[in-house]
Tab-separated table of C-alpha atoms in Angstrom:
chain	number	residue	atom	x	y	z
H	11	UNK	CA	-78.649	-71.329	38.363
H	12	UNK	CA	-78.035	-74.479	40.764
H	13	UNK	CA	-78.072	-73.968	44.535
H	14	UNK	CA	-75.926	-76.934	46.146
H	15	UNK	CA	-75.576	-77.230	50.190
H	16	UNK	CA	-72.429	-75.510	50.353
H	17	UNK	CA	-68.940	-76.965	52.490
H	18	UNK	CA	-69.982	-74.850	55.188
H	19	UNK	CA	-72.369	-76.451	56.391
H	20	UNK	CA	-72.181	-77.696	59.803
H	21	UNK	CA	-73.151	-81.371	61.548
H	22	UNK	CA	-74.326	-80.777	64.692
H	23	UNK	CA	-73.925	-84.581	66.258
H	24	UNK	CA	-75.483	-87.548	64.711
H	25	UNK	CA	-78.737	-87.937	67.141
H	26	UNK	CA	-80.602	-86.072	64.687
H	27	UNK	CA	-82.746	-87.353	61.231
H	28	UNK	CA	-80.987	-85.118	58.293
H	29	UNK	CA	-82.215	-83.846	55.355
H	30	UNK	CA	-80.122	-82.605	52.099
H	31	UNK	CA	-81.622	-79.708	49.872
H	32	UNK	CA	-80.915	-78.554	46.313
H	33	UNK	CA	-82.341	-75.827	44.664
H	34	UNK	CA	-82.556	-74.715	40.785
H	35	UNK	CA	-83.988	-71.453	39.254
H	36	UNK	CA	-83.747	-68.137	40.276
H	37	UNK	CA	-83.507	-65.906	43.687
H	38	UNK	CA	-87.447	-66.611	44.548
H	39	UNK	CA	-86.485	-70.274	44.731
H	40	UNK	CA	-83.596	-70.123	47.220
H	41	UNK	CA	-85.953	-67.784	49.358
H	42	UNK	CA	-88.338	-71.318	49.088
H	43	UNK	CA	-85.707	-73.365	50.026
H	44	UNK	CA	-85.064	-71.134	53.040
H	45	UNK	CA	-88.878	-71.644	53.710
H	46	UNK	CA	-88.778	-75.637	53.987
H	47	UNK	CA	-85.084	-75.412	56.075
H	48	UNK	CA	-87.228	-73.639	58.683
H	49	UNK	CA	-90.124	-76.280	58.506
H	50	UNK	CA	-87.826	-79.198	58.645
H	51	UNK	CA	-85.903	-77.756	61.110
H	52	UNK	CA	-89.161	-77.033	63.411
H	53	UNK	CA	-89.894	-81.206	62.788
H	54	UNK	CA	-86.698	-82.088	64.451
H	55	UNK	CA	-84.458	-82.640	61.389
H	56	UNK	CA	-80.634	-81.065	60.727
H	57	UNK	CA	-79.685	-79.801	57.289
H	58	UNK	CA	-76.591	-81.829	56.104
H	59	UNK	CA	-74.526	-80.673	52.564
H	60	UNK	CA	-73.514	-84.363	52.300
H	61	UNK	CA	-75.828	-86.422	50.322
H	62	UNK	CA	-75.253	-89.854	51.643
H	63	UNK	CA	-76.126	-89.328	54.692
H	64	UNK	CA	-79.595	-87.691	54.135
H	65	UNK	CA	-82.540	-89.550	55.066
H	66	UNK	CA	-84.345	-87.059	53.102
H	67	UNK	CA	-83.663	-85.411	49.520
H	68	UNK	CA	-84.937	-82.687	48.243
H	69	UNK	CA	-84.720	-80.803	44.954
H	70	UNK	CA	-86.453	-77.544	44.436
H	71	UNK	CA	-87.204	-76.799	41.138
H	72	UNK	CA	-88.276	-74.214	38.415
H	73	UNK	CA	-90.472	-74.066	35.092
H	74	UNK	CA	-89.402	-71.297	33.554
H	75	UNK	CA	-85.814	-72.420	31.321
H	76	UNK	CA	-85.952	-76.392	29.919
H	77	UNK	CA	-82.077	-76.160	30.647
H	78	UNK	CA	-83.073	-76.206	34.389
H	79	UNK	CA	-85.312	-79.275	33.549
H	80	UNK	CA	-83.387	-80.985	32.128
H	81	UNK	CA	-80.839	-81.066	35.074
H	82	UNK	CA	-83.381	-81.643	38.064
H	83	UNK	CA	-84.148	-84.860	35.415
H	84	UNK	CA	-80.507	-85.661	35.641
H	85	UNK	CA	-80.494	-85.305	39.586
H	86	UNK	CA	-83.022	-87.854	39.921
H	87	UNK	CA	-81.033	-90.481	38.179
H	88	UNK	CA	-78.302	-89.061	41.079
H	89	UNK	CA	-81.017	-89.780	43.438
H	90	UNK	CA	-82.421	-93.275	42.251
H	91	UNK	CA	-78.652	-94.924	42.793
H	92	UNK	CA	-78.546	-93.430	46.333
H	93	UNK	CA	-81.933	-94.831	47.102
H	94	UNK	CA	-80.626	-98.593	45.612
H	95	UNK	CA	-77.710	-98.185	48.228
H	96	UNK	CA	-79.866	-96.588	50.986
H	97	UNK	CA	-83.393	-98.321	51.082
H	98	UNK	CA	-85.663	-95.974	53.065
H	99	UNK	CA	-84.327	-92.695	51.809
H	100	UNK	CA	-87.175	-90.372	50.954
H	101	UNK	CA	-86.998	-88.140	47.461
H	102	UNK	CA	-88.914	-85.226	47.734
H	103	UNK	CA	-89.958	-82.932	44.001
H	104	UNK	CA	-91.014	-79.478	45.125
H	105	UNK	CA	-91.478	-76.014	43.723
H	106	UNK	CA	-93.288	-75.125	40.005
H	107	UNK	CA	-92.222	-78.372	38.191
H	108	UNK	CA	-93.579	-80.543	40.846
H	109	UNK	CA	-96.449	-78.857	40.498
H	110	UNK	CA	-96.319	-78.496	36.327
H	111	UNK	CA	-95.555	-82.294	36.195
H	112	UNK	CA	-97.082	-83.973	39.465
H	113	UNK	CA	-98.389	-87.039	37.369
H	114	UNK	CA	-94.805	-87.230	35.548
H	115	UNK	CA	-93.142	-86.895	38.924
H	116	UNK	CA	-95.414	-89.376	40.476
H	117	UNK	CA	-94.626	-92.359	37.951
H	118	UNK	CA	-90.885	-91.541	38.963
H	119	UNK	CA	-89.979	-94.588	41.136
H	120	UNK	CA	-87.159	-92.703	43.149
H	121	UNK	CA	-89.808	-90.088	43.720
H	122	UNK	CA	-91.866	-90.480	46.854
H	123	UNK	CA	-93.110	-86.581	47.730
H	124	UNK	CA	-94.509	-84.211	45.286
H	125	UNK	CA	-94.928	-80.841	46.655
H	126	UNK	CA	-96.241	-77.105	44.870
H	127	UNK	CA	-94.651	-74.139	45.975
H	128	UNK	CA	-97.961	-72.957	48.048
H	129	UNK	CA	-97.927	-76.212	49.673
H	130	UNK	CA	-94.790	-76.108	52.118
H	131	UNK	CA	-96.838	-75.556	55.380
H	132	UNK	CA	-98.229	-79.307	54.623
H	133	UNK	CA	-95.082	-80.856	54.166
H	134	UNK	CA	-95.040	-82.266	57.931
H	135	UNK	CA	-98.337	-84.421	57.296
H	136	UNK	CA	-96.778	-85.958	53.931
H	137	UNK	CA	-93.332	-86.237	55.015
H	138	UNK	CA	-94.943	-88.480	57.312
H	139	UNK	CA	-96.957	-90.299	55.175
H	140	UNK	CA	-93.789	-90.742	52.557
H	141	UNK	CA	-92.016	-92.481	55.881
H	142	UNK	CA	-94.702	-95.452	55.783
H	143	UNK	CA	-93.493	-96.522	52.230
H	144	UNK	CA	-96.650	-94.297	50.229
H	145	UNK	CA	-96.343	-91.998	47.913
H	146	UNK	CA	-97.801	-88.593	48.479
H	147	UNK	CA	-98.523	-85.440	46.746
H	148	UNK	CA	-99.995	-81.871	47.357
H	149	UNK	CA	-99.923	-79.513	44.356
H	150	UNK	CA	-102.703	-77.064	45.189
H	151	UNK	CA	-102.550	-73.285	44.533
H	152	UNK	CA	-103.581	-70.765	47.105
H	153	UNK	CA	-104.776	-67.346	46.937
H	154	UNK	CA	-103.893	-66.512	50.460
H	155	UNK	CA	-100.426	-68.209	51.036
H	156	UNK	CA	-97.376	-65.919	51.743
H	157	UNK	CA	-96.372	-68.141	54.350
H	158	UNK	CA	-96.167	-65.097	56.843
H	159	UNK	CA	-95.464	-66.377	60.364
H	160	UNK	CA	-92.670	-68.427	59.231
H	161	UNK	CA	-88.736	-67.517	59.390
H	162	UNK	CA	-86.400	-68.722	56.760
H	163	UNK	CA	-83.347	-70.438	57.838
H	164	UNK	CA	-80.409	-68.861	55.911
H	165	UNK	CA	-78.638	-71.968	55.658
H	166	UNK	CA	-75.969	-71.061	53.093
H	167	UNK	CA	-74.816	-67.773	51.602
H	168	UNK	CA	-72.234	-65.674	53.560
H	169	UNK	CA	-74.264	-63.812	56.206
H	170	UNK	CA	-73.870	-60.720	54.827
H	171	UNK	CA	-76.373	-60.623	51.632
H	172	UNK	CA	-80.120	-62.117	52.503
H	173	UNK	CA	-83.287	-62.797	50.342
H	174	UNK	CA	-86.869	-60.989	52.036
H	175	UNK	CA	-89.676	-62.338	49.393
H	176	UNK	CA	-92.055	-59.893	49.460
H	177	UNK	CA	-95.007	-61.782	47.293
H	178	UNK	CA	-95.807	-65.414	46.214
H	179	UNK	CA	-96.520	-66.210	43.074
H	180	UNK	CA	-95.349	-66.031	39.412
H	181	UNK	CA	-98.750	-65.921	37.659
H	182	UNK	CA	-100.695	-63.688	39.921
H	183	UNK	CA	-99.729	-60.874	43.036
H	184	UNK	CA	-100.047	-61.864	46.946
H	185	UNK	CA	-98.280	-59.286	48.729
H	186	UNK	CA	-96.784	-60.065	52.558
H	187	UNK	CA	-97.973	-57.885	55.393
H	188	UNK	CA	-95.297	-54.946	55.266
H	189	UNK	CA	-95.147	-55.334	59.203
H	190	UNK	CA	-93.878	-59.420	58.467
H	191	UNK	CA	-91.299	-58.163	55.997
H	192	UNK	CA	-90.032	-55.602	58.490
H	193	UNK	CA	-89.683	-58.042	61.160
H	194	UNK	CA	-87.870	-60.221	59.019
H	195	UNK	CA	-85.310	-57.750	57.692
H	196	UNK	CA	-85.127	-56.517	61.629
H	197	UNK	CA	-84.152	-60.325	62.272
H	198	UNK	CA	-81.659	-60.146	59.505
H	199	UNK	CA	-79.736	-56.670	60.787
H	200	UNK	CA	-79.893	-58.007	64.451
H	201	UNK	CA	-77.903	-61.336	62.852
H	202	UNK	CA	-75.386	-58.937	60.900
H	203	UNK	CA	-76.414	-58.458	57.599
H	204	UNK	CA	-75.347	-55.388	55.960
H	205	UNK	CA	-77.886	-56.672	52.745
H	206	UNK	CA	-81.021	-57.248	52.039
H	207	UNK	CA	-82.673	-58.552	48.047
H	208	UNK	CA	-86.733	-57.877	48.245
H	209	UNK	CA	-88.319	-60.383	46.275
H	210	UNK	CA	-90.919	-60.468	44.032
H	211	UNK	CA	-92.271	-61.778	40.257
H	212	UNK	CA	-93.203	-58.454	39.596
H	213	UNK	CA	-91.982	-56.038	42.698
H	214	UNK	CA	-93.870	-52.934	41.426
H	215	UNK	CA	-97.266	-54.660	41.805
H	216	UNK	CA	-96.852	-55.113	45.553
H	217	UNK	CA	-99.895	-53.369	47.339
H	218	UNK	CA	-101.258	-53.751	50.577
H	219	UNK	CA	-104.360	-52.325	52.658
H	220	UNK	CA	-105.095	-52.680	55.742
H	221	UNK	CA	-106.916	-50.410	58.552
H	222	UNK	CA	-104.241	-48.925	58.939
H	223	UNK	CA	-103.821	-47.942	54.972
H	224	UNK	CA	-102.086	-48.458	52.085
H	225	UNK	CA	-98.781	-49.369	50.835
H	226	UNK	CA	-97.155	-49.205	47.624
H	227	UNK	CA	-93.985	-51.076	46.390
H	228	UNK	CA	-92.553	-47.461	46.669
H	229	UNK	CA	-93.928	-47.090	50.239
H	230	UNK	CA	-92.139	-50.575	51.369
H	231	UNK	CA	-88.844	-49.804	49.697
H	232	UNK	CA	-88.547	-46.283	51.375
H	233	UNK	CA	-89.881	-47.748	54.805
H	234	UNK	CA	-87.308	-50.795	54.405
H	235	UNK	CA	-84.375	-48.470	53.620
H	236	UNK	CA	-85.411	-46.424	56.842
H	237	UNK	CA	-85.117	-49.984	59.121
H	238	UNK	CA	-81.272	-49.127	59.735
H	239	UNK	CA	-78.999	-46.207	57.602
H	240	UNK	CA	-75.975	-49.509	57.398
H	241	UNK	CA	-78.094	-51.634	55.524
H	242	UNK	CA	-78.230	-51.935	51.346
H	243	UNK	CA	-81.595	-52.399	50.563
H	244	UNK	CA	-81.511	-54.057	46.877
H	245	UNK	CA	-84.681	-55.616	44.694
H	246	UNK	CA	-85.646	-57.456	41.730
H	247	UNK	CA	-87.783	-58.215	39.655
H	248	UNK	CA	-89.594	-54.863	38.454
H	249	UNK	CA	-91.714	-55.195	35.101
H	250	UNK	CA	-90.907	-52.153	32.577
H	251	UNK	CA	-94.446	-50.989	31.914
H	252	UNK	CA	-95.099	-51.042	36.213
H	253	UNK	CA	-91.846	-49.286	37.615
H	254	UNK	CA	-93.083	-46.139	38.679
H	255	UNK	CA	-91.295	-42.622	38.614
H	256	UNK	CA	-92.484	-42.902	42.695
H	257	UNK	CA	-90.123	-45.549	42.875
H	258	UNK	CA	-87.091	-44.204	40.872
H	259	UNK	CA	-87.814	-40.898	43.283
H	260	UNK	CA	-87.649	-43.124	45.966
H	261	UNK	CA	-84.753	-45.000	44.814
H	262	UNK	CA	-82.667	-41.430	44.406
H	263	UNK	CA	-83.786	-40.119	47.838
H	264	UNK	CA	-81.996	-42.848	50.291
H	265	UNK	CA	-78.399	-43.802	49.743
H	266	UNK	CA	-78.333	-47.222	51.259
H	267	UNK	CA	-81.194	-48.221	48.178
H	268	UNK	CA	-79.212	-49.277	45.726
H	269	UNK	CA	-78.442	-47.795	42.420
H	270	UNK	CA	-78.810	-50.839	40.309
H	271	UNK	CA	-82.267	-52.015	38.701
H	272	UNK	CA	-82.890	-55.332	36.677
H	273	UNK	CA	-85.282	-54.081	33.835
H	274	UNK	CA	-86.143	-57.210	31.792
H	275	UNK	CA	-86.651	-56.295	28.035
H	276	UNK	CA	-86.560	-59.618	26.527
H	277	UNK	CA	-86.985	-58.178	22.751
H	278	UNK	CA	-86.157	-55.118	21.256
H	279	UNK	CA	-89.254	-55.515	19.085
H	280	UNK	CA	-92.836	-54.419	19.721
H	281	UNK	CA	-94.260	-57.276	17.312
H	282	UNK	CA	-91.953	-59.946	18.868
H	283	UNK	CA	-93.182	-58.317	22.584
H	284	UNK	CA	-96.674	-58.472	21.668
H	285	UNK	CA	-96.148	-61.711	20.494
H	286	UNK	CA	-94.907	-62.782	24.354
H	287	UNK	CA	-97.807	-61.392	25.685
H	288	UNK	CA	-95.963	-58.596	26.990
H	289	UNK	CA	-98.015	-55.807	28.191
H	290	UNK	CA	-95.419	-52.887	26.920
H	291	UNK	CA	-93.958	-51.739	23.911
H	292	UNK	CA	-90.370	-50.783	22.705
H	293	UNK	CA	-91.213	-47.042	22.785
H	294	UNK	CA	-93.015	-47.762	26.763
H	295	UNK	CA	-90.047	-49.875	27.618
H	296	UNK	CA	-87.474	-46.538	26.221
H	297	UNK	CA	-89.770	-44.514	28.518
H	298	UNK	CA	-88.447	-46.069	31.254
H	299	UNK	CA	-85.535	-46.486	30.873
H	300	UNK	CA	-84.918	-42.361	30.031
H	301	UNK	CA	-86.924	-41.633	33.276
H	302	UNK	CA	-83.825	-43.925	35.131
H	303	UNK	CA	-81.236	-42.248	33.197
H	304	UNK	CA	-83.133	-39.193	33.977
H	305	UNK	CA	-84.103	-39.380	37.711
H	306	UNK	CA	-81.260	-42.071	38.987
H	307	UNK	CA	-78.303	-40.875	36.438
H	308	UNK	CA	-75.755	-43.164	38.683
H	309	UNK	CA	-78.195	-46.275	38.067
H	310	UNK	CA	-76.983	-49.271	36.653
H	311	UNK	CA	-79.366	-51.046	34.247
H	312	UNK	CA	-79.372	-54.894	33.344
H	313	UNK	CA	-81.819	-57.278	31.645
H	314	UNK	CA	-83.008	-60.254	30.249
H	315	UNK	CA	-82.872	-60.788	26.320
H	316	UNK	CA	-84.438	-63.976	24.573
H	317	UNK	CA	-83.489	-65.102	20.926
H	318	UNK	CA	-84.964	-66.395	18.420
H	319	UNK	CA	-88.767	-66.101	19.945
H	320	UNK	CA	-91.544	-67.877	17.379
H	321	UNK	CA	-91.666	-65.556	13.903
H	322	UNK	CA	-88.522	-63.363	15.062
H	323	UNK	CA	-87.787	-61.682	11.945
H	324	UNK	CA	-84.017	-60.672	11.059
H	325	UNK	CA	-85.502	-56.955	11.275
H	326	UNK	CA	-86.665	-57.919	14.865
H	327	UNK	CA	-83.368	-59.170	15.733
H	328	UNK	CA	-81.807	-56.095	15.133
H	329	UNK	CA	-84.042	-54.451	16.383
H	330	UNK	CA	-83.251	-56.063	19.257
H	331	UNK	CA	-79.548	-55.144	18.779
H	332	UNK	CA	-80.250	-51.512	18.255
H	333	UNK	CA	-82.086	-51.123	21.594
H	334	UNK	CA	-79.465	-52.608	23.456
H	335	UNK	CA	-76.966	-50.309	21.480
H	336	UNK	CA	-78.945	-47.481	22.347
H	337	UNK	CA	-79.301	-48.781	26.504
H	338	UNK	CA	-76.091	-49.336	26.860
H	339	UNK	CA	-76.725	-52.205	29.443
H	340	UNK	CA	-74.203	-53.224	32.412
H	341	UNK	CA	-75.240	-56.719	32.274
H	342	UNK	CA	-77.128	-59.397	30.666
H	343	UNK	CA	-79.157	-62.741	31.134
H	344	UNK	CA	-79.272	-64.215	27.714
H	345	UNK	CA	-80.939	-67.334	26.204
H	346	UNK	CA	-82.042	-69.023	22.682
H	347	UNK	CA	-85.436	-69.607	22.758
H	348	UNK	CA	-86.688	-73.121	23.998
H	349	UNK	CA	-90.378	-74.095	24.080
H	350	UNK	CA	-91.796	-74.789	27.224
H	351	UNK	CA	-95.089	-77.066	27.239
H	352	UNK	CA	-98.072	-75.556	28.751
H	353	UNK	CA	-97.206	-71.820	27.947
H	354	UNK	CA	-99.048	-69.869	25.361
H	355	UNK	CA	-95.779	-69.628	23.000
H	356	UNK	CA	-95.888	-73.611	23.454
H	357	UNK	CA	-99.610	-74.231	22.818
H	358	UNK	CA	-100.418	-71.433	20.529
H	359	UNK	CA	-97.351	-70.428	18.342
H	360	UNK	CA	-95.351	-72.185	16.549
H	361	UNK	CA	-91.610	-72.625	17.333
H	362	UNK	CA	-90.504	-71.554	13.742
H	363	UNK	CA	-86.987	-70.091	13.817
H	364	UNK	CA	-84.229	-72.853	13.212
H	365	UNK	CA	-81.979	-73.695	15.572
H	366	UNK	CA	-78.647	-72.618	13.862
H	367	UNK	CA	-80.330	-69.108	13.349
H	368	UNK	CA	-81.188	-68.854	17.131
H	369	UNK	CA	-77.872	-69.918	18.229
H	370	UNK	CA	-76.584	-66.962	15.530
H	371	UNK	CA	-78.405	-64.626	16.885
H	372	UNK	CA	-77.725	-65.426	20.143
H	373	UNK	CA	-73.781	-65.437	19.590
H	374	UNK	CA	-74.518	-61.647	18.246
H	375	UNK	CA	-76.040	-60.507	21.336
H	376	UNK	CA	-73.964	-61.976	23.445
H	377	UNK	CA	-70.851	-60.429	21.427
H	378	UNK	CA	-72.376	-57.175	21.542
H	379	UNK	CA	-72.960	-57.293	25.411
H	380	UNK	CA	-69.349	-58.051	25.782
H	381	UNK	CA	-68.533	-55.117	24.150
H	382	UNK	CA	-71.225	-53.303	26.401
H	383	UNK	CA	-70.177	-54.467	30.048
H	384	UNK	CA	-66.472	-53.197	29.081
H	385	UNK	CA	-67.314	-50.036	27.899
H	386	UNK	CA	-69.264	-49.833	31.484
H	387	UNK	CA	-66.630	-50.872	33.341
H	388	UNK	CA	-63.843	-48.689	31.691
H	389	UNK	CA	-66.474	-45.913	32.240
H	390	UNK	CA	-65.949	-46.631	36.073
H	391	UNK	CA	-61.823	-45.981	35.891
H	392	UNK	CA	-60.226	-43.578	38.228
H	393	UNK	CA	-63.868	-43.400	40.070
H	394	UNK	CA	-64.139	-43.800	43.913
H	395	UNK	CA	-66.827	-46.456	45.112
H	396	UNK	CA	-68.675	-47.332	48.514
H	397	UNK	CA	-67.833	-51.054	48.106
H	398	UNK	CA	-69.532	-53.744	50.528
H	399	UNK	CA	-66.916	-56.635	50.890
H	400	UNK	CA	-68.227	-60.213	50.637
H	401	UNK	CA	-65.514	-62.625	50.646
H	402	UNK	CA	-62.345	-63.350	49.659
H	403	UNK	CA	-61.051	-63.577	45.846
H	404	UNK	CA	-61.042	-66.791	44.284
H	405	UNK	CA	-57.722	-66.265	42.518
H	406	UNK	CA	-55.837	-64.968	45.861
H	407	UNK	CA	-56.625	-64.671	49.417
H	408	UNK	CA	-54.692	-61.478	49.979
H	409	UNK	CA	-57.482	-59.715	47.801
H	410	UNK	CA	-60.946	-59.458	48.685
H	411	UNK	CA	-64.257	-58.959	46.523
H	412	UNK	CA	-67.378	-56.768	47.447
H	413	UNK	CA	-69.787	-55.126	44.965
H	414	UNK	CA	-70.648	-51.191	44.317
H	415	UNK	CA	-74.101	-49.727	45.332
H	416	UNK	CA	-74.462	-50.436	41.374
H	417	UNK	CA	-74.183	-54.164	41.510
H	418	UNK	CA	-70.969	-54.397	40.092
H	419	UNK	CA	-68.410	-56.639	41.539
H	420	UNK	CA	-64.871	-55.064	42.627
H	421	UNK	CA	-61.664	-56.793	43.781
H	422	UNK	CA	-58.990	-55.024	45.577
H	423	UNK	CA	-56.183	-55.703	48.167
H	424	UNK	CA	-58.046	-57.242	51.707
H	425	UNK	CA	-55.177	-55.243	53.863
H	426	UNK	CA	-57.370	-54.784	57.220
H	427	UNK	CA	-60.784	-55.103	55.651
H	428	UNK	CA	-63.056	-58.113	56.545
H	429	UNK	CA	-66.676	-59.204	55.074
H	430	UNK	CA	-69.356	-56.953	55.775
H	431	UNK	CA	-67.550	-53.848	56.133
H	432	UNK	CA	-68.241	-51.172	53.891
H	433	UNK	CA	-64.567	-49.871	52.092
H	434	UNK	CA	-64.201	-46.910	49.629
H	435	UNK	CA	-62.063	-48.483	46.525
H	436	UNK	CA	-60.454	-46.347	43.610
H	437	UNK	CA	-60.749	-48.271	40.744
H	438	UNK	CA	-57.734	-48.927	38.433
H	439	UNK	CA	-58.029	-51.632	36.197
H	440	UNK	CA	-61.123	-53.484	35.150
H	441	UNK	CA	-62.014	-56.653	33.015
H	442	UNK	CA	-65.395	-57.110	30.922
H	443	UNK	CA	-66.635	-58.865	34.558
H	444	UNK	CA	-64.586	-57.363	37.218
H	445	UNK	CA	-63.425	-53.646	38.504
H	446	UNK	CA	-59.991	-54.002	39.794
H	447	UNK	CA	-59.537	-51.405	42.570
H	448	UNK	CA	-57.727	-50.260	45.842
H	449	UNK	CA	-58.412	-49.299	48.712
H	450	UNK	CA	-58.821	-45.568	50.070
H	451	UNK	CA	-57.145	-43.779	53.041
């Protein structure tokens, strides 16, 4: 996913230094992104979404897929040919791959800041060394940095969904203080948002103690939900061998949590699983998914599936296929296997499934995923949904688009609706993407 400054984006004057911002990789990064917006902001600088004239560039970036690699790498070509026609312009790297490849990064000509993803709060200090000509780095991890204190600047988006992270880190748990996280989704409902995402690697680890207690991922999501009765409390990520019947209780109690969980599986195959270092089986990972199916019947399920992991068998492909046969998933995030240096699959197994058979297998479960999302959304037909509207339709401005409490989206006649009211919407049509509905009353 690629996170451009949008059109909206407004120039206030030209007094002001500006700064562009780009951001690759998934919801955790844009919530970064938000973080440095607020920091540059607080030095004086104004967020621009045109490139040429930006004194400063930055790219935030992510580890996890090559494909997303591979495309910052393309940027900063981009970047190098504005810096020939702009002498002066600063090129900043941050987030994991600045801090995976600092030394890479550093040899980069057109790169003049290097910054980790714990290291925001120091960006001041290097920003200003990076304006006398020097190059300039800070990759170190914290333990302690949630960067509490500080308010992200929702500088794109459209003011009706937000981002709350609600830990740092991808590799190990630091939980925010629950009474931060409040005030920030307080902030948010003052400002009009109807939606809030809480972020974490691993939401069902959050846990915090203080004198005053403890809380539980279950205990924030219930307290969150209870912040105001017109606000859609969403989350994601929650691990399958760590979401907690607590939280699928909590989940069914309060109507404005919504009924949609994101319940990465990545294999349907214990051996492949173990393989990944995952810490959960297929029968643990069928567990939880019955107890959703059980306690949340309403819920809508999606995932993440990889093909063609190192020593995938055929028999763990379909194994694969069978489980997501037997889920019956709304939705999908799939992707062929690519090896990533620096991971365990990349410096301890070896990347032995050809390329033609992962791109096979992938076709397969994307095929069969098809299938699946249709069958969900034909399931929906002649059903009556809470829908919260979010814009207008691409393919006509007389229709409007919102999404059910299941994370589904829904297009339907605007008539007197607007963004960020909530509309009940019969549904009458659907594609394998899209419920085609109408309006109620």
């Amino acid at each position: 996913m690629a996170v451009t400054q949008s059109d909206n984006l407004q120039n206030q004057g030209n007094d002001q230094p500006k700064f562009y911002i780009e951001t690759y990789g998934c919801q955790m990064n844009v919530s970064d992104s938000e973080i440095v917006v607020s920091l540059m902001k607080n030095e004086g600088y104004e967020i621009t979404g045109d490139i040429h004239e930006a004194g400063v560039i930055f790219i935030n970036t992510c580890s996890i897929r090559d494909n997303a690699e591979q495309r910052v790498w393309g940027r900063l070509d981009v970047f190098r040919q504005e810096k020939k026609k702009r002498p002066g312009t600063i090129v900043g790297v941050i987030g994991c791959m600045a801090e995976r490849l600092k030394e890479q990064l550093l040899e980069e000509k057109n790169v003049d800041m290097v910054i980790g993803p714990d290291a925001y709060r120091d960006l001041p200090r290097l920003l200003a060394i990076a304006e006398t000509g020097q190059k300039t780095i800070n990759t170190l991890l914290s333990l302690e940095e949630t960067y509490s204190g500080i308010s992200p600047v929702r500088y794109s988006g459209n003011g009706i969904s937000a981002y709350v992270s609600i830990m740092r880190g991808c590799n190990y748990a630091r939980s925010r203080d629950p009474g931060s996280i409040l005030n920030e989704v307080s902030e948010l409902v003052n400002n009009g948002y109807r939606e809030v995402t809480l972020l974490g690697q691993n939401v069902d680890k959050y846990s915090w103690e203080d004198s005053f207690g403890k809380m539980n991922f279950a205990a924030l999501l219930e307290t969150v939900a209870k912040t105001a009765t017109g606000l859609r409390v969403r989350f994601s990520t929650s691990y399958p061998s760590d979401i907690t019947d607590e939280v699928l209780y909590a989940m069914a109690s309060y109507p404005n949590i919504c009924k949609s969980i994101h319940l990465p599986v990545q294999s349907g195959s214990s051996a492949v699983l173990r393989n990944m270092k995952r810490h959960y089986t297929r029968e643990i990972y069928m567990n939880r998914v019955e107890a959703i199916r059980h306690i949340i019947p309403e819920a809508s399920i999606s995932t993440d599936i990889i093909a063609g992991f190192c020593g995938e068998t055929a028999e763990d492909h379909q194994a694969t296929l069978s489980l997501m046969e037997w889920a019956k998933y709304d939705f999908a995030y799939m992707f062929r296997y690519s090896e990533r240096p620096g991971t365990y699959a990349g410096k301890r197994l070896k990347d032995d499934v050809p390329d033609d058979v992962k791109s096979q297998r992938l076709t397969e479960i994307i095929e069969l995923q098809n299938r699946l999302s249709e069958e969900s959304k034909k399931a929906d037909l002649d059903k009556v949904f809470e829908v919260l509207v979010e814009g207008t339709s691409r393919k006509s401005v007389s229709e409007l688009f919102g999404r059910t409490s299941q994370n589904k989206v829904v297009v339907f006649p605007g008539h007197n609706c607007k963004p960020g009211d909530y509309v009940n919407v019969r549904i009458t049509a659907c594609t394998s993407a899209t419920l085609i509905g109408e309006t109620m009353g």
